[in-house]
Short mmCIF file of C-alpha atoms in Angstrom, two decimals:
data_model
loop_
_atom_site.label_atom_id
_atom_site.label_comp_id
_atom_site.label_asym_id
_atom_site.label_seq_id
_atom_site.Cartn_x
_atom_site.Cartn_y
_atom_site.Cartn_z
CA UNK A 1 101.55 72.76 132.39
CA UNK A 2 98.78 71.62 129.48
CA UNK A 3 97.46 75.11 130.07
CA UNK A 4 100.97 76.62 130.02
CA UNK A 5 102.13 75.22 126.62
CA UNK A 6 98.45 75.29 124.65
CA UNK A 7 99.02 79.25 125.39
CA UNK A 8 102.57 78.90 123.94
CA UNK A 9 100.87 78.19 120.52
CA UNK A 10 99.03 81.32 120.09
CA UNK A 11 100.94 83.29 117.82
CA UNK A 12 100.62 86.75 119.96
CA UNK A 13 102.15 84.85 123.00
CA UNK A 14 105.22 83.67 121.03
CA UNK A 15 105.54 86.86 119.73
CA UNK A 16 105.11 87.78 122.80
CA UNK A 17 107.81 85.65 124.65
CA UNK A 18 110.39 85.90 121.31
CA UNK A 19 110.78 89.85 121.52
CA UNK A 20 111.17 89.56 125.16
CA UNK A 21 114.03 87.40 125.04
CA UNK A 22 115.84 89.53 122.25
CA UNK A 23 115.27 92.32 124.58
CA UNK A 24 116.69 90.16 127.42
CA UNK A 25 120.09 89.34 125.59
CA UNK A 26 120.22 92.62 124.56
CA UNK A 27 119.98 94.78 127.54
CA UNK A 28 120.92 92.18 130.20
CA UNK A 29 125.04 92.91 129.53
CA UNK A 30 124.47 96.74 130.45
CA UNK A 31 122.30 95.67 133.57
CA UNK A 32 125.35 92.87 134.48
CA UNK A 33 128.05 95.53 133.91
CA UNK A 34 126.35 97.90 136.35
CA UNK A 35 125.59 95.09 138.84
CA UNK A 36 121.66 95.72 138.08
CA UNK A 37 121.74 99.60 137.58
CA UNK A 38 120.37 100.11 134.37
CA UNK A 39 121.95 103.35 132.68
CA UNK A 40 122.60 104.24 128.78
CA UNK A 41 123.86 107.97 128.19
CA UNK A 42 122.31 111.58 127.86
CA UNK A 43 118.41 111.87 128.15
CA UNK A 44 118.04 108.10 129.71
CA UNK A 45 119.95 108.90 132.91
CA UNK A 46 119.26 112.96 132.86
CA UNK A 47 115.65 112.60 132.22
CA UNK A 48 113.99 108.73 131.73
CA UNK A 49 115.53 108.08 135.43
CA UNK A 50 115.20 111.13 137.49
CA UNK A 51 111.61 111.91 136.13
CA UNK A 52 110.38 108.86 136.43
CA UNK A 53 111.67 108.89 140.26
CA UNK A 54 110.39 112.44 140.63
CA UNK A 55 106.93 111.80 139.49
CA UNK A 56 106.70 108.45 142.04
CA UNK A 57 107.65 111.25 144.97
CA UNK A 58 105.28 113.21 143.69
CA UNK A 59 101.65 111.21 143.60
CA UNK A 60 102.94 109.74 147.36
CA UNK A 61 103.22 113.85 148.33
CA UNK A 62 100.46 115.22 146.63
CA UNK A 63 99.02 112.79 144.17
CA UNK A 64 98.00 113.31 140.80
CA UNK A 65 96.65 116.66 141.23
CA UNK A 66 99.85 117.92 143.65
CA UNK A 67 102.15 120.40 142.51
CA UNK A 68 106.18 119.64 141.64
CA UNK A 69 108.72 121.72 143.07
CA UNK A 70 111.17 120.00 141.68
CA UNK A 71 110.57 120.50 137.79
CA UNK A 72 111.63 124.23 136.39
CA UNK A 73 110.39 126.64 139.14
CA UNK A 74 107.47 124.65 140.37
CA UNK A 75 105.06 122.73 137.64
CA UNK A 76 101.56 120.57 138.37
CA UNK A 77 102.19 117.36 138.46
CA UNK A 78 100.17 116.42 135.79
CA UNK A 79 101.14 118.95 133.61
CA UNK A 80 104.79 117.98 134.61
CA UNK A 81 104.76 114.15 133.61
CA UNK A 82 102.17 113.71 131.35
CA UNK A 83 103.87 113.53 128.41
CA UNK A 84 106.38 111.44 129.99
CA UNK A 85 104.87 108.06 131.90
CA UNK A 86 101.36 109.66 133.83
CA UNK A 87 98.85 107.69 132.10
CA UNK A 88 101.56 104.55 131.18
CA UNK A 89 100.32 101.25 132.31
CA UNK A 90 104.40 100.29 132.73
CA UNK A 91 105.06 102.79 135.00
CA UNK A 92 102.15 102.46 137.37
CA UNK A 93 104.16 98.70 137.52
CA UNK A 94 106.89 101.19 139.23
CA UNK A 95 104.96 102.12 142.00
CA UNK A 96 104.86 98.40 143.95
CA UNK A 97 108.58 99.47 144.35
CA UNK A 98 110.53 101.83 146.51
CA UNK A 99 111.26 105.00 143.99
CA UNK A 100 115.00 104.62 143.95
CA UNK A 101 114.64 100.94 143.19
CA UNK A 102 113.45 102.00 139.25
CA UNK A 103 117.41 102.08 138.17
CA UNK A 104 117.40 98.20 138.77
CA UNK A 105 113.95 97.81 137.16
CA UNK A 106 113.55 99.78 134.49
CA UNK A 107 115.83 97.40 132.18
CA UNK A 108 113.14 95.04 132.74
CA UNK A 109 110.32 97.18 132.34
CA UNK A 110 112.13 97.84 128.56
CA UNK A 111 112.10 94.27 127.77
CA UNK A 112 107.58 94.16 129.07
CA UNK A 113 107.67 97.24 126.56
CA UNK A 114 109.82 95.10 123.64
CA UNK A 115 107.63 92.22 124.26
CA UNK A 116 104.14 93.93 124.45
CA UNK A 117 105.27 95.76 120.95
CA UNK A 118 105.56 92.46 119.56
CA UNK A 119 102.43 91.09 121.17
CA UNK A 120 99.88 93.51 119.93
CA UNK A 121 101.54 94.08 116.46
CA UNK A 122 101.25 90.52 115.68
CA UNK A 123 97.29 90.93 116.71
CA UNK A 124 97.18 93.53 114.18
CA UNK A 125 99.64 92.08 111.29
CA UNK A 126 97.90 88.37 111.65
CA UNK A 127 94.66 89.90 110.38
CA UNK A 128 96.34 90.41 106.91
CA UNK A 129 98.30 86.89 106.17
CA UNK A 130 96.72 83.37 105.75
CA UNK A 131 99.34 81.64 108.40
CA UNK A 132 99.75 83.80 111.44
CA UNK A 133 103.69 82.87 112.00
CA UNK A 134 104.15 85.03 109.29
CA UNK A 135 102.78 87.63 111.66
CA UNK A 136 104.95 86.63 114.52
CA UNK A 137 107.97 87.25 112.27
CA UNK A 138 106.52 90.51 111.64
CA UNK A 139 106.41 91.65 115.15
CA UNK A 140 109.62 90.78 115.71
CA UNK A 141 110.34 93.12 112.57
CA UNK A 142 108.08 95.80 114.62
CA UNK A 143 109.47 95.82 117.94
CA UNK A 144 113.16 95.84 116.93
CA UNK A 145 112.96 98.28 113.83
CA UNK A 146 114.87 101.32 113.47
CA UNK A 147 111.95 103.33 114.88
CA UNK A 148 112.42 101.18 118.22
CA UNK A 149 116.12 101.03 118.54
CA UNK A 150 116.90 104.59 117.32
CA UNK A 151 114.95 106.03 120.14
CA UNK A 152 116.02 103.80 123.01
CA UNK A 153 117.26 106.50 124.92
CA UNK A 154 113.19 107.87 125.32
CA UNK A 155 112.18 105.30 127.10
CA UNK A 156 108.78 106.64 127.39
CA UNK A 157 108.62 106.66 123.12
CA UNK A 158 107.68 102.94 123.56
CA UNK A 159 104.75 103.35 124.83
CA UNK A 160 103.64 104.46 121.41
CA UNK A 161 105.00 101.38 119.91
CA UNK A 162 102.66 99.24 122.05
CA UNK A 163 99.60 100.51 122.09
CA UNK A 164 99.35 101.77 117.82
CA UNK A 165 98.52 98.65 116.70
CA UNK A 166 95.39 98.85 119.02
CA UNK A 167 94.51 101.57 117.53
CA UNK A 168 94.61 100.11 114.01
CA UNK A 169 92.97 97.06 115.02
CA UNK A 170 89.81 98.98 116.67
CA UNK A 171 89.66 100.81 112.90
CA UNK A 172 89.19 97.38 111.48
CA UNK A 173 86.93 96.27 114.06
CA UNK A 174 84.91 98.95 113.80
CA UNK A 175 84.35 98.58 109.78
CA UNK A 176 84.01 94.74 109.83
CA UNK A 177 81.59 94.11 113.07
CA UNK A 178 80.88 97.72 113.72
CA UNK A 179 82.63 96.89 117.13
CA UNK A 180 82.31 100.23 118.68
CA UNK A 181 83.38 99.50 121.87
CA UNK A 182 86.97 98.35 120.79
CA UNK A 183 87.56 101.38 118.84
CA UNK A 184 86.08 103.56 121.86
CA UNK A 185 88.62 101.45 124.60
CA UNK A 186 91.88 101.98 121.67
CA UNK A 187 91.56 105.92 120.85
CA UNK A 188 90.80 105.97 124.74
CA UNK A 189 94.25 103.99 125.90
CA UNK A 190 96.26 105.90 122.96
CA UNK A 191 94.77 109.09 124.21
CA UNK A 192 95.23 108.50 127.93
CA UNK A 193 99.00 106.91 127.53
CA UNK A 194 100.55 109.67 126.07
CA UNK A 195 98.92 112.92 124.56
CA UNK A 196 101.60 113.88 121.74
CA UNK A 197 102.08 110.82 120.31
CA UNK A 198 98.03 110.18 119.73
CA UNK A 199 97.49 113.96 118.03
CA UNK A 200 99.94 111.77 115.47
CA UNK A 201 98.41 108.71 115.47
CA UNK A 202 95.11 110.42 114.88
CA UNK A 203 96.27 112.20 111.54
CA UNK A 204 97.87 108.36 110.39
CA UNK A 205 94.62 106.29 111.37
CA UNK A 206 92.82 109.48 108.51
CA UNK A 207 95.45 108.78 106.15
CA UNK A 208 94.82 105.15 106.61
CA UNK A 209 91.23 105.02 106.74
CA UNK A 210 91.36 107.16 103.31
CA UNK A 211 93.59 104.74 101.12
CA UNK A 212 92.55 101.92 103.01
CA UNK A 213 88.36 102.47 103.27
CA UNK A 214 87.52 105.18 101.13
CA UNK A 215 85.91 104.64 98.01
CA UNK A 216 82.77 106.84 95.54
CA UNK A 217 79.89 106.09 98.35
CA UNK A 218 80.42 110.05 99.25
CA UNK A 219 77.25 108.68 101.64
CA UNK A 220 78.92 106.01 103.18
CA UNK A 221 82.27 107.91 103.66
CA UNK A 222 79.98 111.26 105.86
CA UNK A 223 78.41 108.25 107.63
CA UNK A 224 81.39 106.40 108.96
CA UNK A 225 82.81 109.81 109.68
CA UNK A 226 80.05 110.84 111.59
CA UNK A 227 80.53 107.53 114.02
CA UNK A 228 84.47 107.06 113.88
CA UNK A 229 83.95 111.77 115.54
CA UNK A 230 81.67 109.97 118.08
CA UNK A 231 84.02 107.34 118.92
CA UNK A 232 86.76 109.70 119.14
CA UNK A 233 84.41 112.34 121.45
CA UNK A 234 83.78 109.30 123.61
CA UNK A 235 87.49 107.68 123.77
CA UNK A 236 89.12 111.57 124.15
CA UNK A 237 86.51 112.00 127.01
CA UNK A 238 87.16 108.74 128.93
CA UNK A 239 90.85 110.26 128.62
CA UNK A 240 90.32 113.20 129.66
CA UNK A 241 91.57 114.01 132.87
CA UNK A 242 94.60 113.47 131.41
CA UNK A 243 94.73 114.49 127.91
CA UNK A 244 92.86 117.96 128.44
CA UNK A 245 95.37 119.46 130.92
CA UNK A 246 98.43 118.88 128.92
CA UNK A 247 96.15 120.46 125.77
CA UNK A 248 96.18 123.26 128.24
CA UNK A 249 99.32 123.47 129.31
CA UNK A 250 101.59 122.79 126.15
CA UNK A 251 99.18 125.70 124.07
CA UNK A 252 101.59 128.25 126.56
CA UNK A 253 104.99 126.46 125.41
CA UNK A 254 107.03 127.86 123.23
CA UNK A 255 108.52 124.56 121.84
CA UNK A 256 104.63 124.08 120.13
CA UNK A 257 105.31 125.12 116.94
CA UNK A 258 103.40 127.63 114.21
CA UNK A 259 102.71 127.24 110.87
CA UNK A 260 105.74 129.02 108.72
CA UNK A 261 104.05 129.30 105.22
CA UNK A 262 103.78 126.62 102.82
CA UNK A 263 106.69 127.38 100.37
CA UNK A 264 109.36 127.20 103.24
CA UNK A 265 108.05 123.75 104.14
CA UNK A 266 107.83 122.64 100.30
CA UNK A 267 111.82 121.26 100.79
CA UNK A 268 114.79 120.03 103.33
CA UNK A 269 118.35 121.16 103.17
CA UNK A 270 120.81 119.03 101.40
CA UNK A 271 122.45 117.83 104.81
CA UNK A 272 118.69 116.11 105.97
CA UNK A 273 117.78 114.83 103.00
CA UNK A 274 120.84 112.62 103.18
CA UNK A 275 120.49 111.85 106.54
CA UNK A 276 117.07 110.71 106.23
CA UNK A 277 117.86 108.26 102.75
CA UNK A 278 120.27 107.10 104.89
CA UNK A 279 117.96 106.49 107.91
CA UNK A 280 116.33 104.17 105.41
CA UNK A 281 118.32 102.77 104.26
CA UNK A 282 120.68 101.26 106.18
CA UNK A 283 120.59 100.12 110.03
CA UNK A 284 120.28 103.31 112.47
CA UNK A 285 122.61 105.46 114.10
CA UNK A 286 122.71 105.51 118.39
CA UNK A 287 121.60 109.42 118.03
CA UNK A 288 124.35 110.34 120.21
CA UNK A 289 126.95 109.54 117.84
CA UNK A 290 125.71 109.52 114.30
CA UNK A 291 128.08 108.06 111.58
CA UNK A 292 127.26 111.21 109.03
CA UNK A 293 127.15 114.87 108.92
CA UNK A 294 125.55 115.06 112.77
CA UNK A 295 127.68 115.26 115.92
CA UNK A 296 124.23 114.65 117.74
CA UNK A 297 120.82 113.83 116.64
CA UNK A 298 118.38 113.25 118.68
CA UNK A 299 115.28 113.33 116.16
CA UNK A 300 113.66 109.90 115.36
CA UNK A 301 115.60 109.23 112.05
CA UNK A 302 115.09 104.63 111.75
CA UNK A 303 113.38 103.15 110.07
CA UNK A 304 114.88 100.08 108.94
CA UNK A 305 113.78 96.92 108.82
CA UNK A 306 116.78 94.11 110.51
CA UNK A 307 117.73 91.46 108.03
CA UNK A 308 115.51 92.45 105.16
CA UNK A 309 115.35 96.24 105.20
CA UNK A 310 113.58 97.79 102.21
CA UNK A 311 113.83 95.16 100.08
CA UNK A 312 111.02 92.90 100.44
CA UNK A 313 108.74 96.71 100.34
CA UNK A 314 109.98 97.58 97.10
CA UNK A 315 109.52 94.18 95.57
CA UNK A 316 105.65 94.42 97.33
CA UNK A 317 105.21 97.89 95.29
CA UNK A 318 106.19 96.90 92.49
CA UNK A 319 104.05 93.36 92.74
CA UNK A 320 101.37 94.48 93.95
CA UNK A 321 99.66 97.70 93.67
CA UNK A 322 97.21 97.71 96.09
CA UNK A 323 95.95 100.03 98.69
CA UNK A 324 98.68 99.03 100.91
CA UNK A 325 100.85 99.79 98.34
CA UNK A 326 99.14 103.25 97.90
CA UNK A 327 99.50 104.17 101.51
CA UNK A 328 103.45 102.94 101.75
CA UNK A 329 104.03 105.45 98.86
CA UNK A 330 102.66 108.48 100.19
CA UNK A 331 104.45 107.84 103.36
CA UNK A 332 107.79 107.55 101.52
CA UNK A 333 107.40 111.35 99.54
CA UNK A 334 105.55 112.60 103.00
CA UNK A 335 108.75 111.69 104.48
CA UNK A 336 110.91 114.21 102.31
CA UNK A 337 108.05 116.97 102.37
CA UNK A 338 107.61 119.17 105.60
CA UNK A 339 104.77 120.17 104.88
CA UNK A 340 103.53 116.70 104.62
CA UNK A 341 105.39 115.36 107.33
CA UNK A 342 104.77 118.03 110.37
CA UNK A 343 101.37 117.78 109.72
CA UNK A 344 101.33 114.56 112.07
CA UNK A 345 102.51 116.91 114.75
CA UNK A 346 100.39 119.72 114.18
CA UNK A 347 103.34 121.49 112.63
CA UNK A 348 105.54 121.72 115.14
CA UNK A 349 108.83 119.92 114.21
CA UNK A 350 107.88 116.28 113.63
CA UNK A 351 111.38 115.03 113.85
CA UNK A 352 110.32 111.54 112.00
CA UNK A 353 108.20 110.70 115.48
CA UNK A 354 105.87 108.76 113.41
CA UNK A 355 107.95 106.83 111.86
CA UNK A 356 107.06 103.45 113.98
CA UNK A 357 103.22 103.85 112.16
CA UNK A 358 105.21 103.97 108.78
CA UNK A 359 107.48 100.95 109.94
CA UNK A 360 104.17 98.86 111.03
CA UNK A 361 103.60 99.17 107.35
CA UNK A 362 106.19 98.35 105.60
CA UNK A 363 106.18 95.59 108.02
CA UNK A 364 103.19 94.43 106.88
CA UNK A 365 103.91 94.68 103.13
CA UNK A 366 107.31 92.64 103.69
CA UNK A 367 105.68 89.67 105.50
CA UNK A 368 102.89 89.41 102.95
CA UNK A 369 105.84 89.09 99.91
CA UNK A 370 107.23 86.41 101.84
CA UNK A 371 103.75 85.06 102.66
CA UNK A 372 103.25 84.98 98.70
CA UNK A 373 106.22 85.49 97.22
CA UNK A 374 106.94 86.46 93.27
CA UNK A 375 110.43 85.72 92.92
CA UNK A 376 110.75 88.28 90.10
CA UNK A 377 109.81 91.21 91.42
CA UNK A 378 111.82 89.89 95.02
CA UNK A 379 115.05 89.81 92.93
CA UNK A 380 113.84 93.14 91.18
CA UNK A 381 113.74 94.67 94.56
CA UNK A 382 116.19 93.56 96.41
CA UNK A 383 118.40 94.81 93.35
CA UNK A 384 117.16 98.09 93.11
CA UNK A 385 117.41 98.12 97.22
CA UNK A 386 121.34 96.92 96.61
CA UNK A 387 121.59 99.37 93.61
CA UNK A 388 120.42 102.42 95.88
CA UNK A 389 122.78 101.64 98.82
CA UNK A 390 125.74 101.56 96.79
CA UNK A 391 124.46 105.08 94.97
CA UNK A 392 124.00 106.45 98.19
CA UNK A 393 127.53 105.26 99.41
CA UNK A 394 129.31 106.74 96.37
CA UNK A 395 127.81 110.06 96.85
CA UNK A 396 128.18 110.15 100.48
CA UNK A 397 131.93 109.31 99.84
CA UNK A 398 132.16 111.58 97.10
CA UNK A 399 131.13 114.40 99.04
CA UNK A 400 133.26 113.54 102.00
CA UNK A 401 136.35 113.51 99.96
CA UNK A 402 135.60 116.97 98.19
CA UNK A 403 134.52 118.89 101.46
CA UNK A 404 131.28 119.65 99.71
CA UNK A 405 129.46 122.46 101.39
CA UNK A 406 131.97 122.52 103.73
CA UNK A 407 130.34 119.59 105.89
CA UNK A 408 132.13 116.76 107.44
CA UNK A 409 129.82 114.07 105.94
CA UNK A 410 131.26 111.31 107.36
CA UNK A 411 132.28 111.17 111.45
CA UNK A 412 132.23 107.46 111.92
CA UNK A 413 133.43 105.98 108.05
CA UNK A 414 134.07 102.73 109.80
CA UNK A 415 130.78 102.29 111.40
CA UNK A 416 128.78 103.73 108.35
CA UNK A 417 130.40 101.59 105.49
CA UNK A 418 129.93 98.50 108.34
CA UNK A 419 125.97 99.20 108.88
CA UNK A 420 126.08 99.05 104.65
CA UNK A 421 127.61 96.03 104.27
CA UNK A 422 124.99 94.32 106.87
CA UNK A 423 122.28 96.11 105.40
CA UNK A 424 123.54 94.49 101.66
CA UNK A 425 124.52 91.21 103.19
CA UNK A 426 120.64 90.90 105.13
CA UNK A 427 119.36 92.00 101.53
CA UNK A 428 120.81 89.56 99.76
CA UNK A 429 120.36 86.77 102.56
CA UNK A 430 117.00 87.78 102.12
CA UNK A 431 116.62 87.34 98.65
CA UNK A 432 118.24 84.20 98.60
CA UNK A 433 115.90 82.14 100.89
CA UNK A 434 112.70 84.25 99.79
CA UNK A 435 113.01 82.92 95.81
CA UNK A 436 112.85 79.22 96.91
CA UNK A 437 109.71 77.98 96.09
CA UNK A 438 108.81 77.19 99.46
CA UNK A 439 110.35 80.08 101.94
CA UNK A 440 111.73 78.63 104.66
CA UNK A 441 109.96 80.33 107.97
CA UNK A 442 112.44 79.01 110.69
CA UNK A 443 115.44 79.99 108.42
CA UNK A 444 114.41 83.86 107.70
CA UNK A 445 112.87 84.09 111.03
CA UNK A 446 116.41 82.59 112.87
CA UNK A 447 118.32 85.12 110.75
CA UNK A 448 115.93 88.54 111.77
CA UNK A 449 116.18 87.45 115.36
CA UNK A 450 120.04 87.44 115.24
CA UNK A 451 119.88 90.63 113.34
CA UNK A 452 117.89 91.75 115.76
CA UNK A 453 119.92 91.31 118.82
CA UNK A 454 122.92 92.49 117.14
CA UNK A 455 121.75 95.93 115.81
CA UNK A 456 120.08 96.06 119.57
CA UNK A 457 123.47 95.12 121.40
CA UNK A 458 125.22 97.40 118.70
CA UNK A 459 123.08 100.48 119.75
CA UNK A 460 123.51 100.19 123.42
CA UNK A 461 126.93 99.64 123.05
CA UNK A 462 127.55 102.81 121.52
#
């Protein structure tokens, strides 16, 4: 029991054990209602469930390297799965049980994945603030951002979500200690875990290392480049008898996309750019019934932050221009430019899919404000935060009532105008406790935790 509650203290454990039991409240009313048969709608019961049954029959039949009747007109099994749960730690959980038992398990296996999102972003995040609770109410931020609860129908996107930070971490590592073998053992589990999602965070941890390492040692810079190809030859090798395959394979689909000139990716149609202020903006949309211009969406479009949204970012920009600050920026105008934002996908259609990297750092830049806060610029960005919401509701309303471009802007008015109002109110509630001279940790962390399980039961709900 001594041993028990001295592990309690660490910060990544309560991080740890606070995300799980959000996730807990969250999903356990959909796993009551169906007597402990987890289902959600669309790609979570046609997809997350059967493939993740289908791939357990297939490594009893013919193991790894066995072939799949059962997927199009016959696919290797690797090939198959891959992308989905092959080289995921939580799904090789799913194999102590009988294959039709993951319906009453995989609810649980979400809340490991909510929890373990939490655990290793606070690992990360706690490296950058004085008093690591600051970093537990950051991974809280992480796990249950708009990133997270946007895509809970891709079950498998979560995997992403857990093992980033590690990947962020062995960066640091490797320029403070030159602790090789970290970085080696986090491009390796990336890598292995799921193939698409590491081509992204492979472009990010450039971008990063560039605003966040670079400086005029040209020397230096060819140096660390030099080792950081090494490490990646080594962790992409250790990987490979998963991630070379699926290279393989996916080079013959026609879903990979081409490059389509740079002056067609220069801009967005009206209709997304609206969409995607309004992804962050305001809390997320369940993609299968978006409250604006979409009937479905099912790209990655959250990024929002519960309780304190962009607020405490904007107020961190303006306060502090730093290299954080730097990379935050380019992120936000990469985020409007295709050709800056497919890039993380190798140009085929990014669909925001690497949004969760830009959430770990806004993350970041919002717990450090409240870590140090300047009251000033807090109130100076929470109002401009306010003052952009209520722009962005005028127009939307505006063009709703006039039938502009002959687009039915809003589908859900009730729903949108309510995710504005708690996206104000958790500004404001924000502001309010972060101006004190001393911010109150259990207060703002209390409020993001409700937030949290709200905007979580909200999603599932609908």
């Amino acid at each position: 029991m001594i041993h028990i509650k001295n592990s309690l203290k660490k910060d990544y454990v309560k991080s740890l054990v606070i995300c799980f039991i959000i996730a807990c409240l969250s999903l356990l009313p959909l796993v009551i209602k169906g007597g402990g048969f987890f289902v959600l709608t669309n790609d979570f019961d046609d997809q997350q469930i059967p493939f993740t049954i289908g791939l357990h029959n297939a490594l009893l039949d013919g193991g790894l390297s066995g072939f799949s009747w059962d997927v199009d007109l016959g696919t290797s099994t690797l090939d198959a799965y891959s992308f989905y749960e092959a080289g995921s730690p939580f799904f090789w959980i799913t194999m102590l049980f009988p294959a039709n038992a993951f319906p009453y398990i995989v609810a649980w296996l979400f809340m490991l994945k909510f929890a373990f999102a939490g655990m290793t972003s606070c690992l990360y995040l706690r490296r950058f603030v004085e008093n690591s609770k600051w970093a537990v109410l950051g991974s809280v931020l992480y796990a249950f951002s708009g990133f997270s609860l946007v895509n809970i129908l891709f079950y498998h996107f979560h995997e992403a979500l857990v093992f980033f930070p590690l990947l962020l971490i062995g960066l640091e590592r490797f320029k403070e200690k030159n602790d090789y073998i970290f970085f080696i053992f986090s491009i390796f589990i990336n890598c292995f875990v799921n193939y698409f999602f590491f081509i992204g965070e492979v472009i990010f941890l450039v971008i990063y290392y560039l605003f966040r390492f670079a400086g005029k040692d040209i020397k230096a810079l060819v140096l660390d480049l030099i080792k950081c190809i090494a490490c990646g030859i080594l962790g992409v090798g250790m990987a490979a008898i998963i991630f070379l395959p699926s290279i393989i394979f996916v080079q013959g689909n026609p879903r990979t996309g081409a490059f389509p000139g740079i002056l067609s990716m220069l801009t967005n149609d009206l209709s997304t750019y609206i969409y995607l202020i309004k992804s962050m903006l305001i809390p997320t949309d369940a993609m299968t019934q978006p409250s604006i211009i979409y009937e479905t969406n099912f790209s990655s479009y959250g990024l929002y932050l519960p309780l304190i949204g962009l607020g405490l970012v904007i107020a961190y920009v303006i306060n502090r221009r730093d290299r954080l600050s730097k990379i935050i920026i380019y992120l936000a105008v990469a985020s409007f430019i295709p050709l800056l934002c497919d890039v993380f996908y190798m140009y085929a259609a990014a669909q925001m899919r690497w949004w969760y990297m830009f959430d770990l750092m806004l993350v970041l830049a919002s717990i450090r404000m409240l870590e140090k806060p300047d009251a000033k610029a807090i109130k100076l960005g929470t109002g401009i935060y306010v003052g952009l919401i209520m722009v962005f509701i005028i127009i939307i309303s505006i063009f709703n009532a006039t039938g502009f471009a002959d687009i039915e802007w809003l589908r859900n008015g009730t729903r949108f105008y309510a995710y504005a109002v708690v996206a104000i109110i958790g500004a404001l509630i924000t502001c309010f406790i972060a101006v004190k001279p001393v911010v109150r940790y259990n207060i703002i962390g209390t409020f993001v935790c409700i937030f949290s399980l709200g905007l979580t039961l909200t999603t599932c709900y609908i």
